[in-house]
């Protein structure tokens, strides 16, 4: 597994004084997501995205990305997911019979870890994908709600070392943190949480969770401003509540 942070020598200049010291910084590397699927004539493999990310939880990032883009619609669509060709490529194999919209894939050959909605060719593309309504009525006590950012911040191990990462976390109705993921890209962090919540483990084994999880029993918190991508992904994934900010 690639390092999530590393120590570098940096020069600090104050007036006429220059000093060299060690500083721990967050790592950012490219990740390629490859999709394997049956097109009716046989198995095909295609590169669908290259994104800059903090190494770690790559399988969850790939699954969360594909789920947010409606390429994967349920855990049952996925046969397996695994890293390949070193540290920076993840392969997601779909089960036979799962339809893949090739026109949708054309948008995703390059995305970035920046803010907002990436990889969309038009506003119409966003509108056409559709978002299922969330039927739950999640209620969180005001005291717990106000504590979500602090609880998320306390769980950010890499941020504590570097000061340079975004985070997203899934909380239960009692305001307790269940999953936290960090990344240089705020929407990558959200995708990692979604990939973890949609019944998958990094090894590709299905997570034994209740069928409505996250759904109406979970809220999503991210440690920065709300973006179109995070709000859309939250709604696509069935989170009842979306909270942001430190």
Coordinates of C-alpha atoms in Angstrom, one line a residue:
X1 CA 0.0 0.0 0.0
X2 CA 1.3 3.4 -0.9
X3 CA 2.0 5.9 1.9
X4 CA -0.8 8.4 2.7
X5 CA 1.8 10.9 4.0
X6 CA 5.6 11.3 3.7
X7 CA 8.3 13.4 5.3
X8 CA 10.0 16.0 3.1
X9 CA 12.8 18.5 3.6
X10 CA 11.4 22.0 3.3
X11 CA 13.0 25.5 3.4
X12 CA 11.5 28.1 5.6
X13 CA 12.5 31.8 5.0
X14 CA 11.8 34.5 7.6
X15 CA 13.3 37.8 6.6
X16 CA 17.0 37.1 6.0
X17 CA 16.9 33.8 7.9
X18 CA 16.6 30.5 6.0
X19 CA 16.2 27.2 7.8
X20 CA 15.7 23.7 6.6
X21 CA 13.4 21.4 8.5
X22 CA 11.3 18.2 8.0
X23 CA 7.6 18.5 7.3
X24 CA 5.0 15.7 6.8
X25 CA 2.8 16.2 3.8
X26 CA -0.2 14.4 2.3
X27 CA 0.5 12.2 -0.7
X28 CA -1.4 12.6 -3.9
X29 CA -1.1 10.0 -6.7
X30 CA -3.2 9.0 -9.8
X31 CA -5.7 6.2 -9.6
X32 CA -7.0 4.4 -12.7
X33 CA -10.4 2.7 -12.5
X34 CA -10.9 -0.2 -14.9
X35 CA -14.3 -1.7 -15.5
X36 CA -14.9 -5.3 -16.6
X37 CA -18.3 -6.1 -18.1
X38 CA -20.2 -8.3 -20.5
X39 CA -21.3 -6.5 -23.7
X40 CA -23.3 -9.4 -25.1
X41 CA -20.4 -10.7 -27.2
X42 CA -18.0 -11.5 -24.4
X43 CA -16.1 -9.9 -21.5
X44 CA -14.6 -6.5 -22.1
X45 CA -12.3 -4.3 -19.9
X46 CA -12.2 -0.6 -20.2
X47 CA -10.5 2.3 -18.4
X48 CA -13.3 4.6 -17.1
X49 CA -11.6 7.1 -14.9
X50 CA -8.2 8.5 -13.8
X51 CA -8.4 10.6 -10.7
X52 CA -5.8 12.2 -8.3
X53 CA -6.3 10.8 -4.8
X54 CA -4.6 10.0 -1.5
X55 CA -3.6 6.3 -1.7
X56 CA -5.7 4.1 0.5
X57 CA -9.2 2.7 0.4
X58 CA -8.9 2.6 -3.4
X59 CA -11.4 -0.2 -3.9
X60 CA -14.0 1.8 -1.9
X61 CA -13.2 4.9 -3.9
X62 CA -13.7 3.0 -7.2
X63 CA -17.0 1.5 -6.0
X64 CA -18.3 4.8 -4.6
X65 CA -17.4 6.6 -7.8
X66 CA -19.1 4.0 -10.0
X67 CA -22.2 4.0 -7.7
X68 CA -22.4 7.8 -7.7
X69 CA -22.3 7.7 -11.5
X70 CA -25.1 5.1 -11.7
X71 CA -22.8 2.6 -13.4
X72 CA -23.0 0.3 -10.4
X73 CA -26.5 0.4 -8.9
X74 CA -26.2 -2.2 -6.1
X75 CA -23.6 -4.5 -4.6
X76 CA -25.2 -7.4 -6.5
X77 CA -23.9 -5.8 -9.7
X78 CA -20.3 -6.4 -8.7
X79 CA -18.5 -9.8 -9.1
X80 CA -15.3 -8.6 -7.5
X81 CA -13.0 -5.6 -7.0
X82 CA -9.2 -5.8 -6.6
X83 CA -6.1 -3.8 -7.2
X84 CA -3.9 -4.6 -10.2
X85 CA -0.7 -3.6 -11.9
X86 CA 0.8 -2.1 -8.8
X87 CA -0.6 0.4 -6.4
X88 CA -2.4 2.8 -8.7
X89 CA -5.0 0.7 -10.6
X90 CA -8.2 -0.8 -9.4
X91 CA -10.3 -3.3 -11.4
X92 CA -14.0 -3.6 -10.9
X93 CA -15.7 -6.6 -12.5
X94 CA -19.4 -6.6 -13.0
X95 CA -21.6 -9.7 -13.0
X96 CA -22.8 -11.1 -16.3
X97 CA -26.0 -9.5 -17.4
X98 CA -25.3 -6.1 -15.8
X99 CA -26.0 -3.4 -18.5
X100 CA -23.3 -0.8 -19.0
X101 CA -24.2 2.5 -20.6
X102 CA -21.2 3.1 -22.8
X103 CA -22.2 6.7 -23.6
X104 CA -22.1 7.4 -19.9
X105 CA -18.6 6.0 -19.7
X106 CA -17.3 8.4 -22.4
X107 CA -17.3 11.3 -19.8
X108 CA -15.0 9.7 -17.3
X109 CA -11.6 9.2 -18.8
X110 CA -10.2 12.0 -16.7
X111 CA -11.5 13.5 -13.4
X112 CA -9.7 15.5 -10.8
X113 CA -9.7 15.7 -7.0
X114 CA -11.0 19.2 -7.1
X115 CA -14.3 20.6 -5.9
X116 CA -17.7 20.3 -7.5
X117 CA -19.3 18.1 -10.1
X118 CA -16.6 16.6 -12.3
X119 CA -16.9 14.6 -15.5
X120 CA -20.3 15.8 -16.5
X121 CA -20.8 17.0 -20.0
X122 CA -24.0 18.9 -19.3
X123 CA -26.5 19.9 -16.8
X124 CA -29.0 17.7 -18.6
X125 CA -26.7 14.7 -17.8
X126 CA -27.2 15.4 -14.1
X127 CA -31.0 15.8 -14.5
X128 CA -31.4 12.6 -16.5
X129 CA -29.7 10.3 -14.0
X130 CA -32.5 10.7 -11.4
X131 CA -32.3 10.5 -7.6
X132 CA -34.5 8.1 -5.6
X133 CA -36.4 9.8 -2.8
X134 CA -35.3 9.0 0.8
X135 CA -38.2 7.7 2.7
X136 CA -36.7 7.8 6.1
X137 CA -37.3 10.4 8.8
X138 CA -33.9 10.6 10.5
X139 CA -33.8 12.8 13.6
X140 CA -30.6 13.8 15.3
X141 CA -30.5 15.7 18.6
X142 CA -29.3 19.2 18.2
X143 CA -26.5 18.6 20.7
X144 CA -25.3 15.6 18.6
X145 CA -25.7 17.5 15.3
X146 CA -23.4 20.3 16.5
X147 CA -20.8 17.8 17.6
X148 CA -20.5 16.0 14.2
X149 CA -17.7 18.2 12.8
X150 CA -15.6 17.8 16.0
X151 CA -16.1 14.1 16.1
X152 CA -15.1 13.8 12.4
X153 CA -12.0 16.0 13.0
X154 CA -10.9 14.0 16.0
X155 CA -10.9 10.8 13.8
X156 CA -8.7 12.3 11.0
X157 CA -5.3 10.6 11.7
X158 CA -3.6 11.8 8.5
X159 CA -4.9 15.3 8.8
X160 CA -3.4 15.5 12.3
X161 CA 0.0 14.7 10.9
X162 CA -0.2 16.9 7.7
X163 CA -2.9 19.5 8.1
X164 CA -3.7 18.8 4.4
X165 CA -6.6 16.5 3.9
X166 CA -10.4 16.5 3.5
X167 CA -12.6 14.0 5.3
X168 CA -16.1 12.5 5.1
X169 CA -17.8 10.3 7.7
X170 CA -21.0 8.3 8.2
X171 CA -22.8 8.8 11.5
X172 CA -25.6 6.8 13.1
X173 CA -28.8 8.4 14.4
X174 CA -27.0 8.8 17.8
X175 CA -24.3 10.9 16.3
X176 CA -21.6 8.2 16.6
X177 CA -19.1 8.0 13.9
X178 CA -19.2 4.7 12.0
X179 CA -16.9 5.2 9.1
X180 CA -14.4 8.0 8.3
X181 CA -12.3 8.3 5.1
X182 CA -9.6 11.0 4.2
X183 CA -8.4 12.2 0.9
X184 CA -6.9 15.3 -0.8
X185 CA -10.1 15.5 -2.8
X186 CA -13.3 16.2 -0.8
X187 CA -15.5 14.3 -3.3
X188 CA -13.0 11.4 -3.2
X189 CA -13.5 11.2 0.6
X190 CA -17.3 11.1 0.1
X191 CA -17.0 8.4 -2.6
X192 CA -14.8 6.3 -0.3
X193 CA -17.5 6.5 2.4
X194 CA -20.2 5.6 -0.1
X195 CA -18.1 2.6 -1.3
X196 CA -17.6 1.4 2.3
X197 CA -21.3 1.9 3.1
X198 CA -22.7 0.1 0.1
X199 CA -22.0 -3.3 1.6
X200 CA -18.4 -3.8 0.5
X201 CA -15.0 -4.3 2.2
X202 CA -11.7 -3.4 0.6
X203 CA -11.0 -7.1 -0.1
X204 CA -14.2 -7.3 -2.2
X205 CA -16.0 -9.4 0.4
X206 CA -19.6 -8.3 1.1
X207 CA -20.2 -6.5 4.3
X208 CA -23.0 -8.2 6.4
X209 CA -25.1 -5.1 7.2
X210 CA -28.8 -4.5 7.4
X211 CA -30.3 -3.7 4.1
X212 CA -31.4 -0.2 4.9
X213 CA -27.9 0.9 5.9
X214 CA -26.9 3.7 5.4
X215 CA -30.4 4.7 4.1
X216 CA -32.7 6.3 6.5
X217 CA -30.6 5.5 9.6
X218 CA -27.4 7.4 8.6
X219 CA -26.1 10.9 8.0
X220 CA -23.1 12.0 6.0
X221 CA -20.7 14.7 7.3
X222 CA -17.8 16.2 5.3
X223 CA -15.1 18.4 6.7
X224 CA -15.4 21.3 4.2
X225 CA -18.0 23.3 2.2
X226 CA -20.8 21.5 0.6
X227 CA -20.4 20.9 -3.2
X228 CA -22.7 19.8 -5.9
X229 CA -21.0 16.4 -6.1
X230 CA -21.2 15.7 -2.4
X231 CA -24.9 16.7 -2.2
X232 CA -25.7 14.6 -5.3
X233 CA -23.8 11.6 -4.1
X234 CA -25.4 11.8 -0.6
X235 CA -28.8 11.8 -2.2
X236 CA -28.0 9.0 -4.6
X237 CA -26.7 6.9 -1.7
X238 CA -29.7 7.3 0.5
X239 CA -28.3 9.3 3.3
X240 CA -31.0 11.2 5.1
X241 CA -28.9 14.1 6.2
X242 CA -25.9 15.9 4.8
X243 CA -23.8 18.2 7.1
X244 CA -20.6 20.0 6.3
X245 CA -18.1 22.3 7.9
X246 CA -15.6 22.6 10.8

